[in-house]
Amino acid sequence: MDDRETTDRLEEEVRKALAALLAHTARLRELPLEGVEPAPPTPDWK
Amino acid sequence: VNELTAADAAAAIRSGELSALELTEAVLSQVEWLNPRLNAYVHVDAEGALAQARAVAGRVGALAGIPVCVKDVIDVAGWPTCAGAAEWRRRPQRDAPAVARLRAAGAVIVGKGHTNEFAYGIDGENPHWGACANPYDPDRICGGSSSGPAVATAAGMALAGLGTDTSGSVRVPAALCGLVGLRPTVGRVPRDGVVPLAWSYDVVGPLCRSVEDAALLFEALAGGSVARAELDRPRLGVIEELFEAAEGYVADGVLAAAGDAGELAPVRFERLRYADAVHQLVQYAEAAEIHTPWLDDDYARDVRVRLEAGRRVPAGAYLAAQRARRLIIEEVAVQMRVWTCWWRRPSGSWRRRTGRPRWAGSHCVRRSRRA
């Protein structure tokens, strides 16, 4: 397999992975997200 | 003696029945015998471990003399942190606070444990450093990404391990190696000096041979005494949908054990079905952001695919995921007021390497370890 073919195949896999992530995003739109503050990266454990 | 639990070994050392030096020598002997086959350690400092064990004499720390394997994404002063990477390295001058706390409690740090590349995987495979083998059956995966600490602890090459968990990286290898793995709440144990994967989820946690050992290590890692509730019949909520994918005998066994321990009742989370979507989006995006400076390096193909995809996640998708995450957290917080704890699906059964592990990427080829 030459470099070009390897790159094309990698790009195809990246596109598939991204499509799966965007499908996840579409599902999240089922939730009532409007007006919700994004969660903090480190929640207060106490 | 290297088959003792940490709690029993610490008690034996305190009573004088066993010395920290004897225990460390036994562990190092096991490392010499088994590590060439299991590949649990990527770095061992035998002389340093023996010196630490000698220094323990007369100390009364909760972990005095207990040999520990530290995952190689966590800094130990003077040893390279390689994170299972092909090229990336750093040589820290200071211990990560989590390691410093274990040392302060008397633990003997034996070496650095194997990990999936940058902790981004849960099968214990690594194309740059070789695979870590399951000590019970080399044909089966050991789980990851805290593969080294799990295998070392299960095989008597340490009495406990220190790992990290973003998507199951303590819990999965603990389950597949017959150990107790604890994922503490985010922020409960300091994660400075740890190579990050996704900051919304990264935690440092112990891999142990018993629940008592996990409590001992967690107390040390949390930096002080942790309240222990004495519960007669705790109320245990069973998240039934999480058991649906488990094999019947596994689910039955877990539920039988839970039923012996407390009062069981089903609990439902309406927003649980969104948790995986949130997790994937947040982890992909955060990991890509962390790795952006290093993307010219050599990566395993499956890791590179995730990182490149993560770079293209729109900002709006990441923020939607963090909003959804807040809604899930709120639902969990409400349930936490009702239940003592929950039982969730145990990790999947051991999968043969010869098949395609569900968790492994399809391009995870093995190479010989780099010098």
Short mmCIF file of C-alpha atoms in Angstrom, two decimals:
data_model
loop_
_atom_site.label_atom_id
_atom_site.label_comp_id
_atom_site.label_asym_id
_atom_site.label_seq_id
_atom_site.Cartn_x
_atom_site.Cartn_y
_atom_site.Cartn_z
CA MET A 1 0.00 0.00 0.00
CA ASP A 2 1.54 3.36 -0.98
CA ASP A 3 1.51 6.50 1.16
CA ARG A 4 -1.37 8.03 -0.77
CA GLU A 5 -3.53 4.96 -0.27
CA THR A 6 -2.64 4.86 3.44
CA THR A 7 -3.56 8.52 3.84
CA ASP A 8 -6.84 8.04 1.99
CA ARG A 9 -7.76 5.08 4.15
CA LEU A 10 -6.92 6.99 7.34
CA GLU A 11 -9.02 9.92 6.15
CA GLU A 12 -11.93 7.58 5.49
CA GLU A 13 -11.69 6.15 9.01
CA VAL A 14 -11.53 9.66 10.49
CA ARG A 15 -14.63 10.65 8.52
CA LYS A 16 -16.51 7.60 9.80
CA ALA A 17 -15.51 8.34 13.39
CA LEU A 18 -16.56 11.97 13.01
CA ALA A 19 -19.89 10.94 11.49
CA ALA A 20 -20.53 8.76 14.55
CA LEU A 21 -19.74 11.70 16.84
CA LEU A 22 -22.08 14.00 14.93
CA ALA A 23 -24.82 11.36 15.18
CA HIS A 24 -24.29 11.42 18.94
CA THR A 25 -24.73 15.19 18.86
CA ALA A 26 -28.03 14.86 17.00
CA ARG A 27 -29.31 12.47 19.69
CA LEU A 28 -28.37 14.93 22.45
CA ARG A 29 -30.67 17.50 20.84
CA GLU A 30 -33.56 15.33 22.11
CA LEU A 31 -32.75 16.66 25.60
CA PRO A 32 -34.01 20.02 26.87
CA LEU A 33 -30.62 21.71 26.55
CA GLU A 34 -31.82 25.28 26.08
CA GLY A 35 -30.68 27.52 28.90
CA VAL A 36 -28.65 24.75 30.59
CA GLU A 37 -25.23 25.87 31.82
CA PRO A 38 -22.51 23.48 30.52
CA ALA A 39 -21.18 21.18 33.25
CA PRO A 40 -17.91 22.24 34.85
CA PRO A 41 -14.86 20.15 33.96
CA THR A 42 -14.27 19.25 37.60
CA PRO A 43 -17.46 18.99 39.66
CA ASP A 44 -17.39 19.79 43.34
CA TRP A 45 -17.09 16.34 44.92
CA LYS A 46 -18.24 17.56 48.33
CA VAL B 1 4.37 -13.14 51.29
CA ASN B 2 3.79 -11.40 47.98
CA GLU B 3 0.32 -13.02 47.89
CA LEU B 4 -0.86 -11.17 51.01
CA THR B 5 -3.34 -8.33 50.79
CA ALA B 6 -1.84 -4.92 51.47
CA ALA B 7 -3.81 -4.67 54.74
CA ASP B 8 -2.53 -8.04 55.99
CA ALA B 9 1.05 -7.30 54.91
CA ALA B 10 0.98 -3.88 56.58
CA ALA B 11 -0.33 -5.49 59.79
CA ALA B 12 2.41 -8.14 59.64
CA ILE B 13 5.06 -5.46 59.16
CA ARG B 14 3.70 -3.41 62.06
CA SER B 15 3.73 -6.45 64.34
CA GLY B 16 7.27 -7.38 63.34
CA GLU B 17 6.29 -10.73 61.78
CA LEU B 18 7.45 -9.49 58.39
CA SER B 19 9.90 -6.81 57.35
CA ALA B 20 9.39 -4.34 54.52
CA LEU B 21 12.70 -5.50 53.10
CA GLU B 22 11.63 -9.18 53.00
CA LEU B 23 8.39 -8.24 51.29
CA THR B 24 10.09 -6.03 48.71
CA GLU B 25 12.68 -8.71 47.98
CA ALA B 26 9.89 -11.24 47.41
CA VAL B 27 8.10 -8.87 45.06
CA LEU B 28 11.29 -8.10 43.12
CA SER B 29 12.01 -11.81 42.79
CA GLN B 30 8.53 -12.27 41.30
CA VAL B 31 9.14 -9.36 38.93
CA GLU B 32 12.38 -10.96 37.74
CA TRP B 33 10.59 -14.24 37.12
CA LEU B 34 7.32 -13.09 35.58
CA ASN B 35 7.82 -9.68 34.01
CA PRO B 36 9.57 -11.02 30.89
CA ARG B 37 6.37 -13.01 30.19
CA LEU B 38 3.68 -10.60 31.39
CA ASN B 39 5.23 -7.22 30.50
CA ALA B 40 3.53 -5.51 33.44
CA TYR B 41 6.45 -3.20 34.22
CA VAL B 42 8.11 -0.92 31.69
CA HIS B 43 10.58 0.41 34.26
CA VAL B 44 11.78 -1.22 37.50
CA ASP B 45 14.14 0.35 40.04
CA ALA B 46 15.12 -2.62 42.21
CA GLU B 47 17.87 -0.80 44.09
CA GLY B 48 15.61 2.17 44.73
CA ALA B 49 12.81 -0.08 45.96
CA LEU B 50 15.13 -1.87 48.37
CA ALA B 51 16.42 1.48 49.66
CA GLN B 52 12.83 2.65 50.22
CA ALA B 53 12.05 -0.60 52.05
CA ARG B 54 15.06 -0.19 54.34
CA ALA B 55 13.97 3.36 55.12
CA VAL B 56 10.53 2.12 56.15
CA ALA B 57 11.88 0.26 59.20
CA GLY B 58 10.23 1.62 62.33
CA ARG B 59 7.67 3.73 60.49
CA VAL B 60 3.98 3.44 61.27
CA GLY B 61 2.31 4.68 58.06
CA ALA B 62 -0.84 2.89 56.92
CA LEU B 63 1.01 1.56 53.86
CA ALA B 64 4.44 1.17 55.47
CA GLY B 65 6.43 -1.28 53.35
CA ILE B 66 3.71 -2.01 50.76
CA PRO B 67 5.19 -2.38 47.23
CA VAL B 68 3.19 -0.45 44.62
CA CYS B 69 3.29 -0.37 40.81
CA VAL B 70 2.57 3.09 39.32
CA LYS B 71 1.04 3.44 35.84
CA ASP B 72 3.43 5.10 33.42
CA VAL B 73 1.27 8.18 32.88
CA ILE B 74 1.87 9.27 36.49
CA ASP B 75 5.10 11.09 37.37
CA VAL B 76 7.63 9.52 39.71
CA ALA B 77 10.62 11.73 40.49
CA GLY B 78 13.72 10.82 38.51
CA TRP B 79 12.06 8.16 36.36
CA PRO B 80 10.96 8.80 32.78
CA THR B 81 7.24 9.16 32.14
CA CYS B 82 6.64 7.61 28.71
CA ALA B 83 2.85 7.19 28.74
CA GLY B 84 3.08 4.16 26.47
CA ALA B 85 3.97 6.50 23.62
CA ALA B 86 6.29 5.90 20.69
CA GLU B 87 8.26 9.12 21.05
CA TRP B 88 6.82 11.39 23.74
CA ARG B 89 8.81 11.48 27.03
CA ARG B 90 9.33 13.63 30.10
CA ARG B 91 11.62 13.20 33.09
CA PRO B 92 9.93 14.74 36.13
CA GLN B 93 11.91 16.06 39.06
CA ARG B 94 9.00 15.65 41.46
CA ASP B 95 6.51 12.93 42.29
CA ALA B 96 2.91 13.50 41.27
CA PRO B 97 1.00 14.42 44.47
CA ALA B 98 -0.82 11.07 44.36
CA VAL B 99 2.52 9.24 44.40
CA ALA B 100 3.88 11.56 47.09
CA ARG B 101 0.87 10.72 49.27
CA LEU B 102 1.44 6.99 48.88
CA ARG B 103 5.10 7.47 49.78
CA ALA B 104 4.12 9.58 52.79
CA ALA B 105 2.00 6.65 53.98
CA GLY B 106 5.07 4.41 53.65
CA ALA B 107 4.47 2.75 50.26
CA VAL B 108 7.48 1.42 48.35
CA ILE B 109 7.33 2.46 44.69
CA VAL B 110 8.74 -0.46 42.69
CA GLY B 111 8.45 0.81 39.12
CA LYS B 112 6.29 2.11 36.29
CA GLY B 113 3.51 -0.01 34.88
CA HIS B 114 2.46 -0.72 31.28
CA THR B 115 -0.34 1.36 29.77
CA ASN B 116 -2.24 1.69 26.52
CA GLU B 117 -0.76 4.49 24.40
CA PHE B 118 -1.47 7.73 26.30
CA ALA B 119 -4.05 5.77 28.33
CA TYR B 120 -6.30 5.90 25.26
CA GLY B 121 -7.64 2.34 25.15
CA ILE B 122 -8.98 -0.34 27.46
CA ASP B 123 -7.45 -3.59 26.21
CA GLY B 124 -3.85 -3.53 27.53
CA GLU B 125 -2.40 -3.67 24.02
CA ASN B 126 0.31 -1.28 22.88
CA PRO B 127 1.98 -1.36 19.45
CA HIS B 128 5.06 0.48 20.71
CA TRP B 129 5.68 -1.38 24.00
CA GLY B 130 4.11 -4.75 23.32
CA ALA B 131 1.01 -6.22 24.92
CA CYS B 132 0.58 -6.76 28.64
CA ALA B 133 -0.55 -10.35 29.28
CA ASN B 134 -3.37 -11.53 31.48
CA PRO B 135 -1.71 -13.53 34.29
CA TYR B 136 -4.57 -16.04 34.39
CA ASP B 137 -4.53 -16.84 30.68
CA PRO B 138 -2.08 -15.28 28.20
CA ASP B 139 -4.58 -15.84 25.37
CA ARG B 140 -6.94 -13.34 26.92
CA ILE B 141 -6.59 -9.60 27.27
CA CYS B 142 -5.78 -8.15 30.68
CA GLY B 143 -7.71 -4.92 30.14
CA GLY B 144 -6.37 -1.39 30.23
CA SER B 145 -5.33 1.22 30.15
CA SER B 146 -3.99 0.63 33.70
CA SER B 147 -2.81 -2.76 32.45
CA GLY B 148 0.59 -2.84 34.19
CA PRO B 149 -0.61 -1.96 37.70
CA ALA B 150 -3.44 -4.51 37.36
CA VAL B 151 -1.26 -7.37 36.15
CA ALA B 152 1.53 -6.59 38.62
CA THR B 153 -0.94 -6.62 41.52
CA ALA B 154 -2.69 -9.80 40.35
CA ALA B 155 0.60 -11.64 39.78
CA GLY B 156 2.39 -10.77 43.03
CA MET B 157 4.73 -8.26 41.42
CA ALA B 158 3.23 -5.55 43.66
CA LEU B 159 0.67 -5.60 46.44
CA ALA B 160 -1.29 -2.73 44.91
CA GLY B 161 -1.34 -0.55 41.82
CA LEU B 162 -1.91 3.10 41.06
CA GLY B 163 -3.78 3.79 37.84
CA THR B 164 -5.90 6.35 36.06
CA ASP B 165 -9.47 6.06 34.78
CA THR B 166 -11.18 8.11 32.10
CA SER B 167 -13.50 5.54 30.48
CA GLY B 168 -12.94 2.48 32.66
CA SER B 169 -9.15 2.30 32.73
CA VAL B 170 -9.01 1.28 36.39
CA ARG B 171 -12.28 -0.68 36.49
CA VAL B 172 -11.84 -2.78 33.35
CA PRO B 173 -8.34 -4.20 34.06
CA ALA B 174 -9.32 -4.71 37.70
CA ALA B 175 -12.33 -6.76 36.61
CA LEU B 176 -10.36 -8.78 34.06
CA CYS B 177 -7.55 -9.52 36.53
CA GLY B 178 -9.73 -10.42 39.52
CA LEU B 179 -9.02 -7.24 41.48
CA VAL B 180 -10.90 -4.41 43.16
CA GLY B 181 -10.64 -1.17 41.17
CA LEU B 182 -11.83 2.15 42.55
CA ARG B 183 -12.72 5.13 40.38
CA PRO B 184 -12.92 8.06 42.81
CA THR B 185 -15.04 11.11 42.08
CA VAL B 186 -13.36 13.60 39.74
CA GLY B 187 -11.27 16.00 41.83
CA ARG B 188 -11.13 13.78 44.94
CA VAL B 189 -7.51 12.70 44.30
CA PRO B 190 -5.09 15.28 42.84
CA ARG B 191 -4.14 14.61 39.24
CA ASP B 192 -1.25 17.04 38.87
CA GLY B 193 1.76 15.26 37.42
CA VAL B 194 -0.49 12.92 35.43
CA VAL B 195 -0.49 12.88 31.61
CA PRO B 196 -4.09 13.88 30.85
CA LEU B 197 -6.49 12.19 28.44
CA ALA B 198 -9.75 14.11 28.96
CA TRP B 199 -9.93 16.51 31.88
CA SER B 200 -13.69 16.20 32.39
CA TYR B 201 -13.30 12.51 33.27
CA ASP B 202 -9.68 11.82 34.31
CA VAL B 203 -9.18 10.44 37.82
CA VAL B 204 -6.38 8.67 39.70
CA GLY B 205 -7.43 5.48 41.48
CA PRO B 206 -6.10 2.31 43.11
CA LEU B 207 -6.14 -1.32 41.91
CA CYS B 208 -6.13 -3.71 44.85
CA ARG B 209 -6.61 -7.27 46.05
CA SER B 210 -9.47 -6.51 48.43
CA VAL B 211 -12.04 -3.85 49.26
CA GLU B 212 -10.16 -3.20 52.50
CA ASP B 213 -6.99 -2.53 50.51
CA ALA B 214 -8.88 -0.14 48.22
CA ALA B 215 -10.09 1.78 51.28
CA LEU B 216 -6.53 1.91 52.67
CA LEU B 217 -5.07 3.26 49.44
CA PHE B 218 -7.93 5.65 48.86
CA GLU B 219 -7.47 7.15 52.32
CA ALA B 220 -3.82 7.77 51.55
CA LEU B 221 -4.58 9.16 48.08
CA ALA B 222 -7.34 11.44 49.37
CA GLY B 223 -4.85 12.96 51.80
CA GLY B 224 -6.40 12.00 55.10
CA SER B 225 -9.06 10.10 56.90
CA VAL B 226 -12.14 9.20 54.89
CA ALA B 227 -15.46 8.73 56.65
CA ARG B 228 -16.43 5.07 56.66
CA ALA B 229 -20.12 4.42 57.15
CA GLU B 230 -21.07 1.30 59.09
CA LEU B 231 -24.19 0.19 57.26
CA ASP B 232 -26.27 -2.71 58.46
CA ARG B 233 -28.47 -3.18 55.37
CA PRO B 234 -27.54 -0.57 52.77
CA ARG B 235 -30.10 0.30 50.12
CA LEU B 236 -28.68 -0.79 46.77
CA GLY B 237 -30.22 0.52 43.57
CA VAL B 238 -29.87 -1.85 40.62
CA ILE B 239 -29.57 -0.15 37.22
CA GLU B 240 -31.23 -2.99 35.35
CA GLU B 241 -30.60 -1.82 31.80
CA LEU B 242 -26.86 -1.96 32.48
CA PHE B 243 -27.13 -5.66 33.25
CA GLU B 244 -28.81 -6.48 29.96
CA ALA B 245 -25.52 -6.92 28.07
CA ALA B 246 -23.91 -9.02 30.80
CA GLU B 247 -23.76 -12.79 30.48
CA GLY B 248 -26.47 -14.39 32.62
CA TYR B 249 -24.24 -16.15 35.12
CA VAL B 250 -22.24 -12.97 35.69
CA ALA B 251 -25.35 -10.86 36.28
CA ASP B 252 -26.83 -13.54 38.55
CA GLY B 253 -23.63 -13.77 40.56
CA VAL B 254 -23.34 -10.03 41.02
CA LEU B 255 -26.98 -9.68 42.04
CA ALA B 256 -26.74 -12.60 44.46
CA ALA B 257 -23.73 -11.01 46.14
CA ALA B 258 -25.48 -7.66 46.25
CA GLY B 259 -28.59 -9.27 47.72
CA ASP B 260 -26.50 -10.73 50.54
CA ALA B 261 -25.07 -7.29 51.28
CA GLY B 262 -28.18 -5.13 51.30
CA GLU B 263 -31.69 -4.32 50.21
CA LEU B 264 -32.04 -4.35 46.40
CA ALA B 265 -34.49 -2.40 44.30
CA PRO B 266 -34.53 -1.40 40.64
CA VAL B 267 -33.58 2.17 39.77
CA ARG B 268 -34.03 3.89 36.42
CA PHE B 269 -32.14 6.79 34.90
CA GLU B 270 -34.07 8.38 32.08
CA ARG B 271 -31.01 10.22 30.81
CA LEU B 272 -28.61 7.31 31.08
CA ARG B 273 -29.04 6.45 27.41
CA TYR B 274 -27.34 9.73 26.54
CA ALA B 275 -24.30 9.17 28.76
CA ASP B 276 -22.25 7.34 26.14
CA ALA B 277 -22.89 10.04 23.52
CA VAL B 278 -21.79 12.71 26.00
CA HIS B 279 -18.75 10.74 27.01
CA GLN B 280 -17.59 10.10 23.45
CA LEU B 281 -17.97 13.71 22.35
CA VAL B 282 -16.26 15.16 25.40
CA GLN B 283 -13.44 12.64 25.45
CA TYR B 284 -12.68 12.89 21.72
CA ALA B 285 -12.62 16.69 21.79
CA GLU B 286 -10.59 17.06 24.98
CA ALA B 287 -8.06 14.37 24.01
CA ALA B 288 -7.57 16.05 20.61
CA GLU B 289 -7.00 19.42 22.26
CA ILE B 290 -4.42 17.92 24.65
CA HIS B 291 -2.58 16.10 21.85
CA THR B 292 -2.54 18.89 19.29
CA PRO B 293 1.10 19.87 20.05
CA TRP B 294 2.30 16.28 19.58
CA LEU B 295 0.38 15.20 16.50
CA ASP B 296 3.50 15.04 14.33
CA ASP B 297 4.66 12.11 16.48
CA ASP B 298 4.05 8.46 15.63
CA TYR B 299 0.72 7.15 17.00
CA ALA B 300 -1.01 3.80 16.73
CA ARG B 301 -3.55 4.04 13.94
CA ASP B 302 -6.67 3.66 16.11
CA VAL B 303 -5.48 6.39 18.48
CA ARG B 304 -4.64 8.70 15.58
CA VAL B 305 -8.08 8.20 14.05
CA ARG B 306 -9.74 9.21 17.35
CA LEU B 307 -7.49 12.25 17.74
CA GLU B 308 -8.01 13.45 14.17
CA ALA B 309 -11.77 12.98 14.50
CA GLY B 310 -11.71 14.78 17.84
CA ARG B 311 -10.02 17.81 16.26
CA ARG B 312 -13.01 18.18 13.95
CA VAL B 313 -15.72 18.04 16.61
CA PRO B 314 -17.59 21.37 16.31
CA ALA B 315 -17.48 23.62 19.38
CA GLY B 316 -21.29 23.53 19.47
CA ALA B 317 -21.26 19.73 19.72
CA TYR B 318 -18.80 19.82 22.62
CA LEU B 319 -20.90 22.41 24.44
CA ALA B 320 -24.11 20.46 23.80
CA ALA B 321 -22.42 17.44 25.35
CA GLN B 322 -21.37 19.43 28.42
CA ARG B 323 -24.93 20.76 28.77
CA ALA B 324 -26.30 17.22 28.52
CA ARG B 325 -23.69 16.14 31.04
CA ARG B 326 -25.06 18.64 33.52
CA LEU B 327 -28.57 17.23 33.06
CA ILE B 328 -27.26 13.71 33.70
CA ILE B 329 -25.32 14.86 36.78
CA GLU B 330 -28.49 16.48 38.15
CA GLU B 331 -30.48 13.29 37.69
CA VAL B 332 -27.75 11.27 39.38
CA ALA B 333 -27.60 13.75 42.28
CA VAL B 334 -31.32 13.30 42.93
CA GLN B 335 -30.98 9.51 42.97
CA MET B 336 -27.97 9.73 45.28
CA ARG B 337 -30.25 11.13 47.99
CA VAL B 338 -32.29 7.94 47.89
CA TRP B 339 -29.76 5.17 47.41
CA THR B 340 -26.64 4.20 49.31
CA CYS B 341 -25.00 3.03 46.12
CA TRP B 342 -25.76 1.37 42.80
CA TRP B 343 -24.81 -1.86 41.25
CA ARG B 344 -24.05 -1.58 37.63
CA ARG B 345 -23.08 -4.00 34.95
CA PRO B 346 -19.77 -5.71 35.59
CA SER B 347 -17.16 -5.37 32.86
CA GLY B 348 -17.45 -7.66 29.85
CA SER B 349 -16.10 -11.16 29.94
CA TRP B 350 -12.53 -11.87 28.93
CA ARG B 351 -12.19 -11.80 25.21
CA ARG B 352 -9.70 -13.81 23.29
CA ARG B 353 -6.94 -11.96 21.52
CA THR B 354 -7.31 -14.28 18.61
CA GLY B 355 -10.76 -12.90 17.98
CA ARG B 356 -11.26 -9.20 17.70
CA PRO B 357 -11.55 -7.77 21.19
CA ARG B 358 -14.56 -5.50 21.31
CA TRP B 359 -12.45 -2.76 22.77
CA ALA B 360 -9.43 -3.07 20.48
CA GLY B 361 -8.91 -1.07 17.34
CA SER B 362 -8.65 -3.04 14.14
CA HIS B 363 -5.18 -1.71 13.37
CA CYS B 364 -3.49 -2.33 16.69
CA VAL B 365 -0.46 -4.20 15.41
CA ARG B 366 2.26 -5.40 17.74
CA ARG B 367 5.86 -4.40 17.39
CA SER B 368 8.85 -5.22 19.49
CA ARG B 369 9.42 -2.87 22.37
CA ARG B 370 11.68 0.06 21.69
CA ALA B 371 14.94 0.17 23.56
#
